[in-house]
Short mmCIF file of C-alpha atoms in Angstrom, two decimals:
data_model
loop_
_atom_site.label_atom_id
_atom_site.label_comp_id
_atom_site.label_asym_id
_atom_site.label_seq_id
_atom_site.Cartn_x
_atom_site.Cartn_y
_atom_site.Cartn_z
CA UNK K 118 34.00 12.26 22.54
CA UNK K 119 33.31 11.81 18.71
CA UNK K 120 30.81 8.76 19.86
CA UNK K 121 29.16 10.68 22.30
CA UNK K 122 28.24 13.17 19.16
CA UNK K 123 27.47 10.73 17.03
CA UNK K 124 24.71 9.48 19.46
CA UNK K 125 23.25 12.67 19.73
CA UNK K 126 23.20 13.32 15.85
CA UNK K 127 21.29 10.09 15.86
CA UNK K 128 19.01 10.69 18.55
CA UNK K 129 18.42 14.08 16.49
CA UNK K 130 17.78 11.83 13.27
CA UNK K 131 15.49 10.05 15.07
CA UNK K 132 13.60 12.53 16.17
CA UNK K 133 13.22 13.90 12.65
CA UNK K 134 11.41 10.66 11.85
CA UNK K 135 8.78 11.02 14.51
CA UNK K 136 8.14 14.53 13.81
CA UNK K 137 8.00 13.94 9.84
CA UNK K 138 5.65 10.61 10.51
CA UNK K 139 3.25 13.05 12.82
CA UNK K 140 3.40 15.95 9.50
CA UNK K 141 2.39 12.87 7.41
CA UNK K 142 -0.90 12.45 8.43
CA UNK K 143 -2.33 15.51 6.80
CA UNK K 144 -1.74 16.49 3.13
CA UNK K 145 -1.09 20.19 3.52
CA UNK K 146 2.08 18.85 5.98
CA UNK K 147 2.97 15.86 4.42
CA UNK K 148 5.36 17.08 1.88
CA UNK K 149 7.53 19.01 4.37
CA UNK K 150 7.72 16.21 6.45
CA UNK K 151 8.90 14.01 4.28
CA UNK K 152 11.56 16.68 3.67
CA UNK K 153 12.00 16.95 7.56
CA UNK K 154 12.76 12.92 8.05
CA UNK K 155 14.95 12.88 4.90
CA UNK K 156 17.13 15.64 6.11
CA UNK K 157 17.56 13.72 9.44
CA UNK K 158 18.17 11.04 7.57
CA UNK K 159 21.07 12.63 5.43
CA UNK K 160 22.77 14.01 8.58
CA UNK K 161 23.14 10.45 10.18
CA UNK K 162 24.42 9.05 6.97
CA UNK K 163 27.07 12.31 7.22
CA UNK K 164 28.05 11.98 10.64
CA UNK K 165 28.33 8.20 10.09
CA UNK K 166 30.70 8.80 7.51
CA UNK K 167 32.70 11.53 9.33
CA UNK K 168 32.79 10.38 12.69
CA UNK K 169 32.45 6.57 12.88
CA UNK K 170 35.95 5.96 11.56
CA UNK K 171 37.64 7.50 14.48
CA UNK K 172 36.54 4.69 16.71
CA UNK K 173 36.79 1.61 14.12
CA UNK K 174 39.55 0.25 16.02
CA UNK K 175 41.81 1.28 12.76
CA UNK K 176 39.80 -0.66 10.11
CA UNK K 177 39.15 1.97 7.91
CA UNK K 178 36.11 2.56 5.72
CA UNK K 179 36.15 2.40 2.12
CA UNK K 180 34.92 5.62 0.68
CA UNK K 181 35.16 4.97 -2.59
CA UNK K 182 32.80 1.90 -2.64
CA UNK K 183 30.69 3.88 -0.09
CA UNK K 184 29.89 6.95 -2.31
CA UNK K 185 29.80 4.73 -5.16
CA UNK K 186 26.87 3.20 -3.69
CA UNK K 187 25.41 6.44 -2.17
CA UNK K 188 25.55 7.80 -5.72
CA UNK K 189 23.54 4.86 -8.01
CA UNK K 190 21.08 4.26 -5.52
CA UNK K 191 20.27 8.15 -5.52
CA UNK K 192 20.78 8.30 -9.26
CA UNK K 193 18.38 5.00 -9.54
CA UNK K 194 15.73 6.49 -6.94
CA UNK K 195 15.40 10.17 -8.24
CA UNK K 196 14.83 8.62 -11.77
CA UNK K 197 12.02 6.11 -10.84
CA UNK K 198 10.36 8.75 -8.62
CA UNK K 199 10.27 11.33 -11.37
CA UNK K 200 8.84 9.24 -14.06
CA UNK K 201 7.23 7.03 -12.03
CA UNK K 202 2.99 7.42 -12.83
CA UNK K 203 0.08 7.73 -10.59
CA UNK K 204 -0.97 4.10 -11.80
CA UNK K 205 2.40 2.71 -11.17
CA UNK K 206 2.87 4.13 -7.37
CA UNK K 207 1.58 0.93 -5.61
CA UNK K 208 4.26 -0.80 -7.62
CA UNK K 209 7.25 1.73 -6.78
CA UNK K 210 6.04 0.86 -3.26
CA UNK K 211 6.14 -2.71 -3.30
CA UNK K 212 9.78 -2.15 -5.18
CA UNK K 213 11.18 0.35 -2.68
CA UNK K 214 9.88 -1.86 0.01
CA UNK K 215 11.16 -5.05 -1.23
CA UNK K 216 14.61 -3.11 -1.71
CA UNK K 217 14.40 -2.36 2.68
CA UNK K 218 13.95 -6.21 2.95
CA UNK K 219 16.74 -7.20 0.69
CA UNK K 220 19.18 -4.65 2.74
CA UNK K 221 17.70 -5.61 6.25
CA UNK K 222 18.69 -9.66 4.75
CA UNK K 223 22.21 -8.34 3.82
CA UNK K 224 22.97 -7.13 6.82
CA UNK K 225 21.93 -10.45 8.46
CA UNK K 226 24.57 -12.36 6.46
CA UNK K 227 27.42 -9.92 6.51
CA UNK K 228 27.41 -9.78 10.58
CA UNK K 229 26.95 -13.46 10.57
CA UNK K 230 30.25 -13.69 8.76
CA UNK K 231 32.13 -11.83 11.82
CA UNK K 232 29.65 -13.99 14.51
CA UNK K 233 30.31 -17.25 13.50
CA UNK K 234 33.80 -17.14 14.61
CA UNK K 235 32.97 -15.52 18.11
CA UNK K 236 32.87 -17.51 20.97
CA UNK K 237 29.62 -17.41 23.22
CA UNK K 238 28.54 -18.68 26.37
CA UNK K 239 24.93 -19.18 27.10
CA UNK K 240 22.23 -17.45 25.08
CA UNK K 241 23.24 -16.03 21.83
CA UNK K 242 20.94 -12.97 21.59
CA UNK K 243 22.76 -11.39 18.87
CA UNK K 244 22.17 -14.40 16.60
CA UNK K 245 18.49 -14.38 17.40
CA UNK K 246 18.48 -11.02 15.93
CA UNK K 247 20.56 -11.78 12.71
CA UNK K 248 18.38 -14.95 12.05
CA UNK K 249 14.85 -12.46 12.60
CA UNK K 250 16.63 -9.92 10.39
CA UNK K 251 17.46 -12.74 7.97
CA UNK K 252 13.78 -14.39 7.99
CA UNK K 253 11.24 -10.99 7.89
CA UNK K 254 14.07 -9.67 5.56
CA UNK K 255 14.04 -12.02 3.03
CA UNK K 256 10.01 -12.66 2.96
CA UNK K 257 9.63 -9.02 3.03
CA UNK K 258 11.88 -8.69 -0.24
CA UNK K 259 10.97 -12.23 -1.97
CA UNK K 260 7.15 -11.13 -1.07
CA UNK K 261 7.29 -7.30 -2.03
CA UNK K 262 8.56 -8.22 -5.44
CA UNK K 263 6.12 -10.72 -6.05
CA UNK K 264 3.45 -8.24 -5.34
CA UNK K 265 5.11 -6.04 -7.52
CA UNK K 266 5.19 -8.42 -10.31
CA UNK K 267 1.13 -9.04 -9.40
CA UNK K 268 0.41 -4.89 -9.52
CA UNK K 269 2.55 -4.77 -12.59
CA UNK K 270 0.51 -7.59 -14.37
CA UNK K 271 3.09 -9.58 -14.82
CA UNK K 272 2.44 -12.65 -12.35
CA UNK K 273 -1.15 -14.15 -12.14
CA UNK K 274 -2.64 -14.93 -9.08
CA UNK K 275 -1.56 -18.39 -8.41
CA UNK K 276 -2.80 -20.91 -5.78
CA UNK K 277 -0.79 -24.03 -5.52
CA UNK K 278 -2.22 -27.35 -4.55
CA UNK K 279 -1.82 -27.40 -0.80
CA UNK K 280 -0.37 -23.93 -0.61
CA UNK K 281 -1.51 -22.97 3.06
CA UNK K 282 -0.16 -26.80 4.35
CA UNK K 283 3.04 -26.01 2.29
CA UNK K 284 3.35 -22.35 4.12
CA UNK K 285 2.71 -24.17 7.51
CA UNK K 286 5.37 -26.29 6.70
CA UNK K 287 8.13 -24.22 5.93
CA UNK K 288 7.03 -21.84 8.59
CA UNK K 289 7.44 -24.66 11.15
CA UNK K 290 10.91 -25.40 9.58
CA UNK K 291 12.35 -21.89 9.79
CA UNK K 292 11.29 -21.75 13.43
CA UNK K 293 13.10 -25.06 13.70
CA UNK K 294 16.21 -23.89 12.26
CA UNK K 295 16.11 -21.02 14.34
CA UNK K 296 16.14 -22.88 17.26
CA UNK K 297 18.60 -25.43 16.56
CA UNK K 298 20.89 -22.81 15.99
CA UNK K 299 20.12 -20.75 18.96
CA UNK K 300 21.06 -24.05 21.36
CA UNK K 301 23.70 -25.39 19.36
CA UNK K 302 25.62 -22.87 17.86
CA UNK K 303 25.75 -21.03 14.67
CA UNK K 304 26.33 -23.53 11.24
CA UNK K 305 26.47 -21.47 7.97
CA UNK K 306 25.07 -24.20 6.34
CA UNK K 307 21.44 -24.10 8.56
CA UNK K 308 21.71 -20.47 8.37
CA UNK K 309 21.86 -20.12 4.17
CA UNK K 310 19.43 -22.96 4.37
CA UNK K 311 16.99 -20.60 6.17
CA UNK K 312 17.72 -18.00 3.94
CA UNK K 313 16.50 -19.82 0.56
CA UNK K 314 13.32 -20.90 2.73
CA UNK K 315 12.69 -17.86 3.97
CA UNK K 316 12.94 -16.45 0.31
CA UNK K 317 10.58 -19.29 -0.70
CA UNK K 318 7.97 -18.55 1.72
CA UNK K 319 7.45 -14.72 0.80
CA UNK K 320 6.96 -16.09 -2.68
CA UNK K 321 4.42 -18.60 -1.95
CA UNK K 322 2.90 -16.20 1.04
CA UNK K 323 2.09 -13.66 -1.61
CA UNK K 324 1.35 -15.40 -4.65
CA UNK K 325 -2.52 -16.60 -4.12
CA UNK K 326 -3.46 -13.21 -2.51
CA UNK K 327 -5.09 -10.74 -4.67
CA UNK K 328 -8.40 -8.81 -5.39
CA UNK K 329 -9.00 -6.16 -3.09
CA UNK K 330 -6.56 -7.57 -0.36
CA UNK K 331 -3.62 -6.43 -2.29
CA UNK K 332 -3.67 -2.91 -0.32
CA UNK K 333 -3.55 -4.73 2.98
CA UNK K 334 -0.67 -7.18 1.70
CA UNK K 335 1.52 -4.17 1.10
CA UNK K 336 0.87 -2.56 4.23
CA UNK K 337 1.38 -5.95 6.10
CA UNK K 338 4.94 -6.37 4.00
CA UNK K 339 6.01 -2.67 4.82
CA UNK K 340 5.64 -3.66 8.50
CA UNK K 341 7.96 -6.80 7.59
CA UNK K 342 10.83 -4.24 6.41
CA UNK K 343 10.58 -1.67 9.37
CA UNK K 344 10.81 -5.14 12.07
CA UNK K 345 13.62 -6.15 10.14
CA UNK K 346 15.72 -2.80 9.90
CA UNK K 347 15.03 -2.59 13.41
CA UNK K 348 16.90 -5.46 14.09
CA UNK K 349 19.88 -4.00 12.03
CA UNK K 350 19.62 -1.03 13.88
CA UNK K 351 20.03 -3.02 17.38
CA UNK K 352 23.11 -5.26 15.82
CA UNK K 353 24.67 -1.68 15.31
CA UNK K 354 23.54 -0.13 18.35
CA UNK K 355 22.32 2.73 15.72
CA UNK K 356 19.80 4.39 17.56
CA UNK K 357 18.53 6.17 14.21
CA UNK K 358 18.30 3.24 12.44
CA UNK K 359 16.50 1.28 15.36
CA UNK K 360 14.01 4.32 15.79
CA UNK K 361 13.24 4.38 11.85
CA UNK K 362 12.83 0.66 12.09
CA UNK K 363 10.40 0.40 14.67
CA UNK K 364 8.50 3.66 13.00
CA UNK K 365 7.93 2.00 10.10
CA UNK K 366 6.99 -1.73 11.58
CA UNK K 367 4.63 -0.14 14.31
CA UNK K 368 2.73 2.15 11.19
CA UNK K 369 2.70 -0.85 8.98
CA UNK K 370 1.04 -2.96 11.51
CA UNK K 371 -1.38 -0.67 12.90
CA UNK K 372 -2.33 0.46 9.25
CA UNK K 373 -2.98 -3.28 8.60
CA UNK K 374 -5.31 -3.92 11.64
CA UNK K 375 -7.22 -0.90 10.55
CA UNK K 376 -7.49 -1.81 7.35
CA UNK K 377 -8.55 -5.27 8.33
CA UNK K 378 -11.22 -4.02 10.54
CA UNK K 379 -12.78 -1.73 7.95
CA UNK K 380 -13.38 -5.35 5.77
CA UNK K 381 -14.54 -6.69 8.57
CA UNK K 382 -11.87 -9.40 8.26
CA UNK K 383 -9.35 -10.54 10.29
CA UNK K 384 -5.82 -10.81 8.83
CA UNK K 385 -5.74 -14.54 9.45
CA UNK K 386 -8.73 -14.52 7.02
CA UNK K 387 -7.00 -12.36 4.39
CA UNK K 388 -3.52 -14.40 4.45
CA UNK K 389 -5.33 -17.80 4.17
CA UNK K 390 -8.33 -16.64 2.30
CA UNK K 391 -6.95 -15.80 -0.85
CA UNK K 392 -9.71 -13.18 -1.27
CA UNK K 393 -9.99 -12.26 -4.91
CA UNK K 394 -7.70 -14.64 -6.52
CA UNK K 395 -9.30 -16.40 -9.32
CA UNK K 396 -12.88 -15.37 -7.84
CA UNK K 397 -15.90 -15.50 -10.40
CA UNK K 398 -19.15 -14.56 -10.23
CA UNK K 399 -22.19 -13.34 -11.70
CA UNK K 400 -24.69 -10.68 -10.90
CA UNK K 401 -28.05 -11.15 -8.42
CA UNK K 402 -30.19 -8.85 -8.71
CA UNK K 403 -32.83 -10.08 -7.11
CA UNK K 404 -35.67 -9.07 -9.42
CA UNK K 405 -34.01 -10.98 -12.39
CA UNK K 406 -33.58 -7.58 -14.42
CA UNK K 407 -30.38 -7.66 -15.71
CA UNK K 408 -30.66 -4.58 -18.25
CA UNK K 409 -27.92 -2.19 -18.20
CA UNK K 410 -29.08 1.45 -18.55
CA UNK K 411 -26.97 4.13 -20.69
CA UNK K 412 -26.98 7.91 -20.08
CA UNK K 413 -25.96 10.71 -22.02
CA UNK K 414 -23.13 13.59 -21.45
CA UNK K 415 -26.04 16.12 -22.12
CA UNK K 416 -28.14 14.17 -19.81
CA UNK K 417 -25.73 13.83 -17.13
CA UNK K 418 -24.59 17.28 -17.06
CA UNK K 419 -28.16 18.06 -16.24
CA UNK K 420 -28.99 16.03 -13.70
CA UNK K 421 -25.56 17.10 -11.98
CA UNK K 422 -26.43 20.61 -12.33
CA UNK K 423 -29.91 20.70 -10.96
CA UNK K 424 -28.51 18.53 -7.75
CA UNK K 425 -28.06 19.98 -4.42
CA UNK K 426 -25.56 17.19 -3.52
CA UNK K 427 -23.10 15.21 -5.77
CA UNK K 428 -20.79 12.23 -4.17
CA UNK K 429 -17.97 10.94 -6.12
CA UNK K 430 -16.23 7.87 -5.97
CA UNK K 431 -12.71 7.50 -6.85
CA UNK K 432 -11.14 4.16 -7.72
CA UNK K 433 -8.18 2.46 -9.56
CA UNK K 434 -9.62 3.49 -12.85
CA UNK K 435 -9.73 7.13 -12.14
CA UNK K 436 -5.85 6.65 -11.75
CA UNK K 437 -5.31 4.34 -14.65
CA UNK K 438 -6.91 7.04 -16.99
CA UNK K 439 -5.24 10.13 -15.15
CA UNK K 440 -8.71 11.72 -14.76
CA UNK K 441 -7.99 13.24 -10.99
CA UNK K 442 -7.56 16.56 -12.41
CA UNK K 443 -10.49 17.08 -14.78
CA UNK K 444 -12.43 15.80 -12.20
CA UNK K 445 -12.00 18.23 -9.59
CA UNK K 446 -12.33 20.74 -12.44
CA UNK K 447 -15.76 18.99 -12.77
CA UNK K 448 -16.14 19.33 -9.07
CA UNK K 449 -15.47 23.26 -9.28
CA UNK K 450 -17.79 23.61 -11.90
CA UNK K 451 -20.64 22.19 -9.94
CA UNK K 452 -19.87 24.07 -7.14
CA UNK K 453 -19.61 27.41 -8.94
CA UNK K 454 -23.81 26.30 -9.63
CA UNK K 455 -24.37 25.76 -5.84
CA UNK K 456 -23.95 22.06 -5.87
CA UNK K 457 -22.40 20.35 -3.15
CA UNK K 458 -19.71 18.02 -3.78
CA UNK K 459 -17.60 16.01 -2.06
CA UNK K 460 -15.68 12.49 -2.47
CA UNK K 461 -16.23 9.05 -0.60
CA UNK K 462 -13.06 7.06 -0.22
CA UNK K 463 -12.93 3.28 0.91
CA UNK K 464 -10.03 2.19 2.75
CA UNK K 465 -8.58 -0.42 0.10
CA UNK K 466 -10.10 1.69 -3.23
CA UNK K 467 -7.17 1.26 -5.57
CA UNK K 468 -4.11 -0.41 -5.03
CA UNK K 469 -2.15 0.68 -2.17
CA UNK K 470 -3.13 2.44 1.14
CA UNK K 471 -3.72 5.91 0.87
CA UNK K 472 -4.08 5.72 -2.99
CA UNK K 473 -6.92 7.70 -3.53
CA UNK K 474 -5.98 10.36 -1.03
CA UNK K 475 -2.54 10.69 -2.79
CA UNK K 476 -4.37 10.78 -6.33
CA UNK K 477 -6.58 13.78 -5.49
CA UNK K 478 -4.23 15.27 -3.29
CA UNK K 479 -2.05 15.51 -6.82
CA UNK K 480 -5.02 17.61 -8.47
CA UNK K 481 -5.19 20.15 -5.31
CA UNK K 482 -8.34 18.55 -4.56
CA UNK K 483 -9.37 20.08 -0.85
CA UNK K 484 -8.56 17.66 2.25
CA UNK K 485 -11.67 18.00 3.61
CA UNK K 486 -13.58 17.10 0.45
CA UNK K 487 -12.31 13.65 1.06
CA UNK K 488 -14.84 11.50 3.39
CA UNK K 489 -13.93 8.09 4.60
CA UNK K 490 -16.59 5.62 4.06
CA UNK K 491 -17.82 5.74 8.18
CA UNK K 492 -17.94 9.36 7.63
CA UNK K 493 -19.77 9.74 4.27
CA UNK K 494 -22.15 6.38 4.79
CA UNK K 495 -25.35 8.38 6.82
CA UNK K 496 -25.27 11.17 4.04
CA UNK K 497 -25.61 8.50 1.19
CA UNK K 498 -29.08 8.26 1.11
CA UNK K 499 -29.67 12.17 1.26
CA UNK K 500 -27.65 12.44 -1.74
CA UNK K 501 -29.17 13.19 -4.98
CA UNK K 502 -26.33 12.15 -7.34
CA UNK K 503 -23.42 9.70 -6.47
CA UNK K 504 -21.06 9.65 -9.92
CA UNK K 505 -18.83 6.24 -9.61
CA UNK K 506 -15.00 6.33 -11.21
CA UNK K 507 -13.40 3.82 -11.79
CA UNK K 508 -14.26 1.98 -8.19
CA UNK K 509 -16.01 -1.46 -8.65
CA UNK K 510 -15.59 -3.88 -5.43
CA UNK K 511 -15.80 -1.57 -3.15
CA UNK K 512 -19.40 -0.34 -4.22
CA UNK K 513 -20.72 -3.78 -4.96
CA UNK K 514 -24.08 -4.93 -3.26
CA UNK K 515 -22.71 -8.21 -3.27
CA UNK K 516 -21.12 -8.05 -0.35
CA UNK K 517 -24.27 -7.24 1.46
CA UNK K 518 -26.53 -9.64 -0.31
CA UNK K 519 -24.58 -12.96 -1.66
CA UNK K 520 -23.06 -14.77 0.83
CA UNK K 521 -21.64 -16.86 -2.16
CA UNK K 522 -19.68 -13.81 -3.01
CA UNK K 523 -15.90 -13.77 -2.32
CA UNK K 524 -16.60 -9.99 -0.76
CA UNK K 525 -19.26 -11.24 1.15
CA UNK K 526 -19.11 -9.05 4.66
CA UNK K 527 -16.78 -6.77 3.27
CA UNK K 528 -18.31 -3.01 4.34
CA UNK K 529 -18.68 -1.05 1.22
CA UNK K 530 -19.84 2.55 0.16
CA UNK K 531 -23.79 2.40 0.22
CA UNK K 532 -24.09 4.04 -3.24
CA UNK K 533 -27.27 2.52 -3.90
CA UNK K 534 -28.68 3.97 -1.27
CA UNK K 535 -28.59 7.49 -3.28
CA UNK K 536 -30.99 8.81 -5.48
CA UNK K 537 -29.17 8.30 -8.72
CA UNK K 538 -25.95 6.54 -9.62
CA UNK K 539 -23.90 7.11 -12.81
CA UNK K 540 -20.86 4.68 -12.84
CA UNK K 541 -18.40 5.83 -15.25
CA UNK K 542 -16.60 2.43 -17.06
CA UNK K 543 -14.90 1.54 -20.46
CA UNK K 544 -16.90 -1.51 -20.49
CA UNK K 545 -18.80 -4.18 -18.62
CA UNK K 546 -15.67 -6.10 -17.35
CA UNK K 547 -15.67 -7.17 -13.59
CA UNK K 548 -13.25 -5.47 -11.10
CA UNK K 549 -10.30 -6.39 -9.54
CA UNK K 550 -11.83 -9.15 -6.91
CA UNK K 551 -13.11 -10.52 -10.55
CA UNK K 552 -16.80 -10.62 -9.95
CA UNK K 553 -19.46 -8.82 -11.74
CA UNK K 554 -21.13 -6.18 -10.28
CA UNK K 555 -25.11 -6.16 -9.83
CA UNK K 556 -24.91 -2.08 -9.08
CA UNK K 557 -24.85 -2.18 -12.64
CA UNK K 558 -28.14 -3.36 -13.47
CA UNK K 559 -30.18 -1.47 -10.69
CA UNK K 560 -33.34 0.68 -12.23
CA UNK K 561 -31.57 4.18 -10.14
CA UNK K 562 -28.25 3.24 -11.85
CA UNK K 563 -27.16 4.75 -15.32
CA UNK K 564 -23.66 3.51 -17.08
CA UNK K 565 -21.58 6.60 -18.51
CA UNK K 566 -19.28 4.35 -20.88
CA UNK K 567 -15.91 5.77 -22.47
CA UNK K 568 -12.74 6.92 -21.23
CA UNK K 569 -13.06 8.28 -17.65
CA UNK K 570 -10.55 11.47 -18.79
CA UNK K 571 -12.65 11.98 -22.21
CA UNK K 572 -15.67 11.40 -20.27
CA UNK K 573 -15.30 14.01 -17.16
CA UNK K 574 -13.87 16.34 -19.96
CA UNK K 575 -16.96 16.20 -22.29
CA UNK K 576 -19.00 16.64 -19.20
CA UNK K 577 -17.40 19.49 -18.04
CA UNK K 578 -17.80 21.39 -21.13
CA UNK K 579 -21.45 20.22 -21.08
CA UNK K 580 -21.59 21.53 -17.53
CA UNK K 581 -20.26 24.81 -18.65
CA UNK K 582 -23.23 25.61 -21.19
CA UNK K 583 -26.20 24.30 -18.83
#
């Protein structure tokens, strides 16, 4: 009877995950959707702790350790979530994702301890699930930790000699280890060898990837963690865990494919191309004009105030300066003067999928003002002023004009089509992909140097006076 009740509760929890994921698709419902999914997970945990022991064959549960783990994990997670800055959100996503992969790998290790003493005839499907969970969970853990270090600036992009050949060799070895154990029985030495190789593979897999590809990698690693969690749910026959893992894995995979499509590149090219890793390049203006034209705060305020349409292109620099709130204030001031203001969002702007959407939502920017790349594209030619704040690679014309550029072929926001372009930057440093932006030298481009938040605050004050 208790087992039936538990299965029903797992089904309810699974439904809350689905409903929560659906609500995450819009900022107005995202927070509520997150709470609904979290409530479903809480219900599943409580039900497991209260009902599982009745059919646990007398083994009993160590509630002391369980609640200690819950308390420590909840405490650490709460503190990290409360203290994290918006600039560090990608790092936190990578860290939490890595912890999920580690948990999936630990489940495989623990279950293997019981399974290696079991007698199995024929194909051992349970062992296959353990081995796949161990492999994918370990790759997700070590890869996510490297991604965390790279985003934090503690690990530099590094391509080892014959890096791709080494990765392919390790992949073949891991497949061989799985195949050998499936047909020759479980072997602890081979099992833990697979664990070590998978951890090394995760490191070498992510180490050379940088630049604008980091959001794609984070999304892909997230899908890995989901798949590994689903394998754990399959091992335990836990419907809630299985459903949650499938949802995360499929959502991460779909997002990865969509982002690759938006970048006009295949996933294979992203993973093997080391895009943005150590790339260098110089601006090519075509006219030989490499003059940078500056603009003052006062002139910028006048230009914006007397425009009919303004498009703001946010980038990672906006997050670094924590200028999203003052940017929204400037937008409101311009709208009071009759200026139509919207935001152009590139799929890989920032350091994780949806980074700019989350950043602007925090500042209460209406979701309807956030225009995706394809949506805003036809309007740019008729836009009076484009204001680029902290974005670089996603507006770099080299993606269209320079076949030697590492970002060549990546769809960008064609801000150069607008009548005027104003770029807010601290200096002339290259973007995350490590290449200079030829847009800086275009005749219609004006540079407003300084800290983005400080510049926007002064600009907002000047707009009030115009």
